Amino acid sequence: MKSISISFAILALLLLLQCGGGKTDGVVIEWWQFWTDPAIKPTIEKMIADYEAANPGVKINITDLTWANGHEKIVIAFSSGTAPDIVELGSDWIWEFASTGQIAPITDEVVKDTSLFHGWTPATLDSQIYAFPWILGTRVLFVNNALSTRAGLKDKYVPANWEQMKLLCYKIDSLGEDIYGFGANAAEKHTLYKKFLPFYWSTGGRIISEDGKYAVISSDRCYQALKFYKELSDSCGMIDTQRRLEDAFLAGKVGVIISGDWLLKRIKRGNINIDFVTSLIPGPEYPGKSFVGGEYLAVSSKSPHQREAIRFIKYLTSKENQILFCKTNYSANPSHKEAALDPFFKDDPNLMTFVSQLRLSEFPPPDPQWVYIEDIIETMLEEILFKNAPMVETLYEARNKIQKLIDSK
Amino acid sequence: MKAVRLIALSLVLALMIFPLLWMFRVSLMPPGAGLSLEELISPALSLLPYQDILTSGKMALFFFNSLLVGVVVTVANILFCFLSGYAFARHPFPGRRFWFYSVLFVLMIPSHIVIVPLYIMLHKLGMYDTYWALILPFAVNPIGIFLVRQYLETLPTSMEEAARIDGASELQIIFKVVMPLCKPALAVLAIQVFLTNWNSFLFPLIFTSSESVRTLPVALALYQGHQAIDWSHLMAGSSLAVIPVLAVFLVFQRQIVSGITAGAVRQ
Amino acid sequence: MKRQILAGNFLASPWIVTFLAFWLFPLFYSFFLGFTDFRLMRPDYNWVGWENYINLFRDKAFIEALINTFIFVIGTIPFTTVIALILALLVEKKIPGQALFRSGYFVPSITSMVVIALVFTNLYSRDGYLFLLAKMLGMHPPENGFLLSSKTALLSIMAMDIWMSVGYYMLIFLAGLKAIPEELYEAASVAGASGRQKFLHITLPLLNPVTVFVIVINSIKSFQVFTEIYVMTKGKYGTSSAVYFIYESGLNRFEFGYASAAAYLLFVIIAIFSILQLGLMQRKHY
């Protein structure tokens, strides 16, 4: 009994302490964000401190989100009417929040900035802008140079088109039993389709027609892209999850993979000894296209401080702060076009690959039903790649399912 | 015969702890290293992950929060589950069946569904982002009630009756007679509740946001990045997180085997 | 008698209060939502009656998830229960290193499921120890690792689950064994009973309420298998479970009404299963 009363006494004390914070005058802006890595968090905290110093009366309250289940936390908070003022959203989440009226349209406030930044596509719904692009991320081709030279190619060789890429992967694959040519993704949620779509987009193909009325994924172009990808995956692919493919690439077991700037950061931070080159993702002809996503900042439609929130967002996404952010975090794709001109990027050929690829990359089509479309595309890919389902029929089936979704609107 | 048994037990033991040894090995890898076989059997050792965690200051706070919530919830559960379980096993009060089913009901509904309304409620009650949100809904664990009830059913009632005839009050019977007999079950309960709370992730993640009330599993989840897992730090943190639970286990497991056994009951 | 009734209510009040304060509303609210087309983040919704339930039976993904869940439950519980009981009997006797064995067997239950699942994701992969071990033993593991094949993924998760939970149920059995009066064994020995007879006629029957607890709790937990799947396969390769489906549709695709209906359907299945177990097994004892 004694221990119970003691614990409750401690608890009561703590609760008192917790409530004793008191209220500050002025505006308090709640901001939920995902950058919790000890390498970048202090920089973000410093940005906040500088902002608060320059704007007396404004306080920024930061809350860390975890990648594991962070999305759920946001969804639950928004649907319960307890959303923060500013939230960091992944590009593919914006439509759902926008179409349900949970985040505020900020068109009037940002319309002057649109030419200065990349990445408005996923932030736009029915010609209204709902979120501000912050740090984007595209994917490029990584080639293990040590393996490709061993396979008889010249130093720093990168493939320019599908034929060359196929040849390169085959040659590396024949180096040995436990060496694979191409890192092909296994059935992995939210990942597999991001690796295939670049090849489809490189052919000039689309998922939904320009007027938004028709699903057009069963085109001959998609068939060609699928055939190419399946050939690579079947004949010289190591089939595994993205994380493990990256491990295998760094260990010199896979010659060519598609990955993002996080891999550059990992190599840099871990001082990993690897001889590699990056290049634009090849298309049937040079150059191809890539997939791009990113982190956006949005304002809750219930926030009483929308103006102040947008001001803070503009501060965070300013050229100087984006450069600072990218330098500290080794991110390659600031949304601010001028930020990408900083010597930090120019002096690093790998970062430059990302900067150039960004101009040659696409977002998934802006559609509030994207979660369902994504699912259909992934299922189709799994059927074709891993269960050897007939390509043409499976493609048509997927097209019909997407068409049904469009028609049901 | 005895030797055979020992060998069998040791083999099982090896099987059981092997994955944990792997976890411990990874926790001693230099940060950023890979996890391939070659690297794991290499002699590369680094205490850096532990050093980072132990010196990062805030980890102590998260550790303390977890400990505080864990201890309070465990103590509350030992008392409350015991009383409730006792009522369900021994007292034919009206509605007993109904309330017992309510215990099972709560167990059977997936938490992903109730978490949303529960979140709304905690917000309305002003408990969001406080210790209360991590303590009150979990202060009486349905599994604990069920465990105590089932355990009491294995125990003979003779001692309680004898005490009643001797004129002991209900309270005396409960705390002086039944509770000591339940020691093994309560020890299991204590271990189970502490363990569940210590590792609980989804509820603390959704029900709190400030660092001041953050618990260890939520903090450790931060090492699982979007695109890469910080293996050595995550495994070092997880290895450290095992220690308190192991301590609780070692303390209470003695109660399971050395408590007053029913063998002492005079028939 | 009246005093007894009052006492019963009073003693059970911690639970009654907790239930009324924290669980009643969420339970009713989600039950209600199961009959609506409620989507998270949308304030307006319509009453749709039984439509969600009817659609669930037509939903291939849900049926598949349900079947996987049944395989998981039926494939793990007998093993977990029997192994846990055997381990409990073995470590209950006085042997050298008793405490070491007991703690060693329990340790897997201590670590958080997320971490364990991450560890096993590695052990099961193409260069993981378990994969290499299987190869050495002359088995033919799927070439991309155990988790990336529909043939082995679910089985691998089940094996991990058994590994992880036997220690915990062993502990409960140990506590249960302590409640059996020593005199009964002594009397049986005097009467010349063999070890096997003692086990069948004393240990098993007297342990029954605890066995019921172990099986019922394990069933409830296994029917709700989620974290392992979320971490290891995200429902791919034939591993989607009922709760994973509920999570996907409710929190990822925001169809919360539909997910609530699925949750209550699962609840009914678990309830029937548990009542059958309680009814069948409890009766034997009394």
PDB file of N, CA, C and O in Angstrom, chain A residues 162-189:
ATOM      1  N   TRP A 162      17.851   2.213 -72.609  1.00  0.00           N
ATOM      2  CA  TRP A 162      17.490   0.884 -72.107  1.00  0.00           C
ATOM      3  C   TRP A 162      18.445  -0.196 -72.591  1.00  0.00           C
ATOM      4  O   TRP A 162      18.843  -1.057 -71.810  1.00  0.00           O
ATOM      5  N   GLU A 163      18.798  -0.143 -73.876  1.00  0.00           N
ATOM      6  CA  GLU A 163      19.673  -1.173 -74.428  1.00  0.00           C
ATOM      7  C   GLU A 163      20.991  -1.219 -73.663  1.00  0.00           C
ATOM      8  O   GLU A 163      21.447  -2.284 -73.256  1.00  0.00           O
ATOM      9  N   GLN A 164      21.562  -0.021 -73.461  1.00  0.00           N
ATOM     10  CA  GLN A 164      22.844   0.036 -72.739  1.00  0.00           C
ATOM     11  C   GLN A 164      22.705  -0.425 -71.298  1.00  0.00           C
ATOM     12  O   GLN A 164      23.581  -1.081 -70.753  1.00  0.00           O
ATOM     13  N   MET A 165      21.589  -0.075 -70.702  1.00  0.00           N
ATOM     14  CA  MET A 165      21.379  -0.453 -69.308  1.00  0.00           C
ATOM     15  C   MET A 165      21.264  -1.966 -69.186  1.00  0.00           C
ATOM     16  O   MET A 165      21.844  -2.586 -68.290  1.00  0.00           O
ATOM     17  N   LYS A 166      20.531  -2.553 -70.108  1.00  0.00           N
ATOM     18  CA  LYS A 166      20.377  -3.998 -70.103  1.00  0.00           C
ATOM     19  C   LYS A 166      21.743  -4.671 -70.231  1.00  0.00           C
ATOM     20  O   LYS A 166      22.075  -5.583 -69.467  1.00  0.00           O
ATOM     21  N   LEU A 167      22.522  -4.178 -71.177  1.00  0.00           N
ATOM     22  CA  LEU A 167      23.834  -4.757 -71.425  1.00  0.00           C
ATOM     23  C   LEU A 167      24.723  -4.656 -70.184  1.00  0.00           C
ATOM     24  O   LEU A 167      25.383  -5.610 -69.785  1.00  0.00           O
ATOM     25  N   LEU A 168      24.703  -3.476 -69.587  1.00  0.00           N
ATOM     26  CA  LEU A 168      25.510  -3.249 -68.383  1.00  0.00           C
ATOM     27  C   LEU A 168      25.108  -4.230 -67.278  1.00  0.00           C
ATOM     28  O   LEU A 168      25.969  -4.863 -66.652  1.00  0.00           O
ATOM     29  N   CYS A 169      23.809  -4.346 -67.047  1.00  0.00           N
ATOM     30  CA  CYS A 169      23.337  -5.241 -65.981  1.00  0.00           C
ATOM     31  C   CYS A 169      23.728  -6.684 -66.279  1.00  0.00           C
ATOM     32  O   CYS A 169      24.173  -7.410 -65.391  1.00  0.00           O
ATOM     33  N   TYR A 170      23.562  -7.098 -67.522  1.00  0.00           N
ATOM     34  CA  TYR A 170      23.929  -8.471 -67.885  1.00  0.00           C
ATOM     35  C   TYR A 170      25.400  -8.724 -67.636  1.00  0.00           C
ATOM     36  O   TYR A 170      25.805  -9.755 -67.107  1.00  0.00           O
ATOM     37  N   LYS A 171      26.211  -7.762 -68.070  1.00  0.00           N
ATOM     38  CA  LYS A 171      27.662  -7.959 -67.945  1.00  0.00           C
ATOM     39  C   LYS A 171      28.065  -8.079 -66.478  1.00  0.00           C
ATOM     40  O   LYS A 171      28.878  -8.924 -66.121  1.00  0.00           O
ATOM     41  N   ILE A 172      27.505  -7.215 -65.651  1.00  0.00           N
ATOM     42  CA  ILE A 172      27.857  -7.282 -64.221  1.00  0.00           C
ATOM     43  C   ILE A 172      27.346  -8.579 -63.625  1.00  0.00           C
ATOM     44  O   ILE A 172      28.030  -9.237 -62.838  1.00  0.00           O
ATOM     45  N   ASP A 173      26.155  -8.970 -64.052  1.00  0.00           N
ATOM     46  CA  ASP A 173      25.557 -10.181 -63.494  1.00  0.00           C
ATOM     47  C   ASP A 173      26.419 -11.412 -63.771  1.00  0.00           C
ATOM     48  O   ASP A 173      26.474 -12.338 -62.966  1.00  0.00           O
ATOM     49  N   SER A 174      27.111 -11.392 -64.914  1.00  0.00           N
ATOM     50  CA  SER A 174      27.897 -12.579 -65.262  1.00  0.00           C
ATOM     51  C   SER A 174      29.244 -12.605 -64.550  1.00  0.00           C
ATOM     52  O   SER A 174      30.046 -13.514 -64.774  1.00  0.00           O
ATOM     53  N   LEU A 175      29.483 -11.621 -63.673  1.00  0.00           N
ATOM     54  CA  LEU A 175      30.764 -11.593 -62.958  1.00  0.00           C
ATOM     55  C   LEU A 175      30.878 -12.720 -61.944  1.00  0.00           C
ATOM     56  O   LEU A 175      31.972 -13.156 -61.603  1.00  0.00           O
ATOM     57  N   GLY A 176      29.773 -13.166 -61.427  1.00  0.00           N
ATOM     58  CA  GLY A 176      29.879 -14.217 -60.418  1.00  0.00           C
ATOM     59  C   GLY A 176      28.524 -14.666 -59.908  1.00  0.00           C
ATOM     60  O   GLY A 176      27.508 -13.994 -60.114  1.00  0.00           O
ATOM     61  N   GLU A 177      28.558 -15.791 -59.253  1.00  0.00           N
ATOM     62  CA  GLU A 177      27.342 -16.429 -58.739  1.00  0.00           C
ATOM     63  C   GLU A 177      26.576 -15.491 -57.796  1.00  0.00           C
ATOM     64  O   GLU A 177      25.360 -15.348 -57.895  1.00  0.00           O
ATOM     65  N   ASP A 178      27.313 -14.831 -56.893  1.00  0.00           N
ATOM     66  CA  ASP A 178      26.610 -14.026 -55.882  1.00  0.00           C
ATOM     67  C   ASP A 178      26.620 -12.535 -56.231  1.00  0.00           C
ATOM     68  O   ASP A 178      26.428 -11.687 -55.379  1.00  0.00           O
ATOM     69  N   ILE A 179      26.870 -12.222 -57.483  1.00  0.00           N
ATOM     70  CA  ILE A 179      26.798 -10.819 -57.903  1.00  0.00           C
ATOM     71  C   ILE A 179      25.639 -10.659 -58.885  1.00  0.00           C
ATOM     72  O   ILE A 179      25.491 -11.455 -59.819  1.00  0.00           O
ATOM     73  N   TYR A 180      24.804  -9.674 -58.608  1.00  0.00           N
ATOM     74  CA  TYR A 180      23.628  -9.472 -59.453  1.00  0.00           C
ATOM     75  C   TYR A 180      23.783  -8.193 -60.253  1.00  0.00           C
ATOM     76  O   TYR A 180      24.449  -7.245 -59.826  1.00  0.00           O
ATOM     77  N   GLY A 181      23.108  -8.148 -61.410  1.00  0.00           N
ATOM     78  CA  GLY A 181      23.214  -6.978 -62.253  1.00  0.00           C
ATOM     79  C   GLY A 181      22.353  -5.832 -61.770  1.00  0.00           C
ATOM     80  O   GLY A 181      22.803  -4.690 -61.655  1.00  0.00           O
ATOM     81  N   PHE A 182      21.096  -6.145 -61.439  1.00  0.00           N
ATOM     82  CA  PHE A 182      20.136  -5.072 -61.200  1.00  0.00           C
ATOM     83  C   PHE A 182      19.400  -5.307 -59.882  1.00  0.00           C
ATOM     84  O   PHE A 182      19.001  -6.429 -59.577  1.00  0.00           O
ATOM     85  N   GLY A 183      19.229  -4.258 -59.105  1.00  0.00           N
ATOM     86  CA  GLY A 183      18.452  -4.354 -57.868  1.00  0.00           C
ATOM     87  C   GLY A 183      16.983  -4.181 -58.183  1.00  0.00           C
ATOM     88  O   GLY A 183      16.519  -3.082 -58.406  1.00  0.00           O
ATOM     89  N   ALA A 184      16.255  -5.300 -58.202  1.00  0.00           N
ATOM     90  CA  ALA A 184      14.831  -5.252 -58.549  1.00  0.00           C
ATOM     91  C   ALA A 184      14.006  -5.379 -57.284  1.00  0.00           C
ATOM     92  O   ALA A 184      14.265  -6.241 -56.459  1.00  0.00           O
ATOM     93  N   ASN A 185      13.020  -4.517 -57.139  1.00  0.00           N
ATOM     94  CA  ASN A 185      12.262  -4.525 -55.888  1.00  0.00           C
ATOM     95  C   ASN A 185      11.299  -5.693 -55.789  1.00  0.00           C
ATOM     96  O   ASN A 185      10.674  -6.086 -56.767  1.00  0.00           O
ATOM     97  N   ALA A 186      11.198  -6.220 -54.588  1.00  0.00           N
ATOM     98  CA  ALA A 186      10.205  -7.246 -54.299  1.00  0.00           C
ATOM     99  C   ALA A 186       8.849  -6.549 -54.120  1.00  0.00           C
ATOM    100  O   ALA A 186       8.759  -5.333 -54.192  1.00  0.00           O
ATOM    101  N   ALA A 187       7.811  -7.339 -53.886  1.00  0.00           N
ATOM    102  CA  ALA A 187       6.504  -6.749 -53.610  1.00  0.00           C
ATOM    103  C   ALA A 187       6.613  -6.014 -52.284  1.00  0.00           C
ATOM    104  O   ALA A 187       6.693  -6.628 -51.235  1.00  0.00           O
ATOM    105  N   GLU A 188       6.681  -4.698 -52.366  1.00  0.00           N
ATOM    106  CA  GLU A 188       6.857  -3.916 -51.150  1.00  0.00           C
ATOM    107  C   GLU A 188       5.952  -2.714 -51.264  1.00  0.00           C
ATOM    108  O   GLU A 188       6.008  -1.977 -52.251  1.00  0.00           O
ATOM    109  N   LYS A 189       5.125  -2.544 -50.258  1.00  0.00           N
ATOM    110  CA  LYS A 189       4.110  -1.490 -50.331  1.00  0.00           C
ATOM    111  C   LYS A 189       4.732  -0.108 -50.508  1.00  0.00           C
ATOM    112  O   LYS A 189       5.752   0.191 -49.915  1.00  0.00           O
TER     113      LYS A 189
END
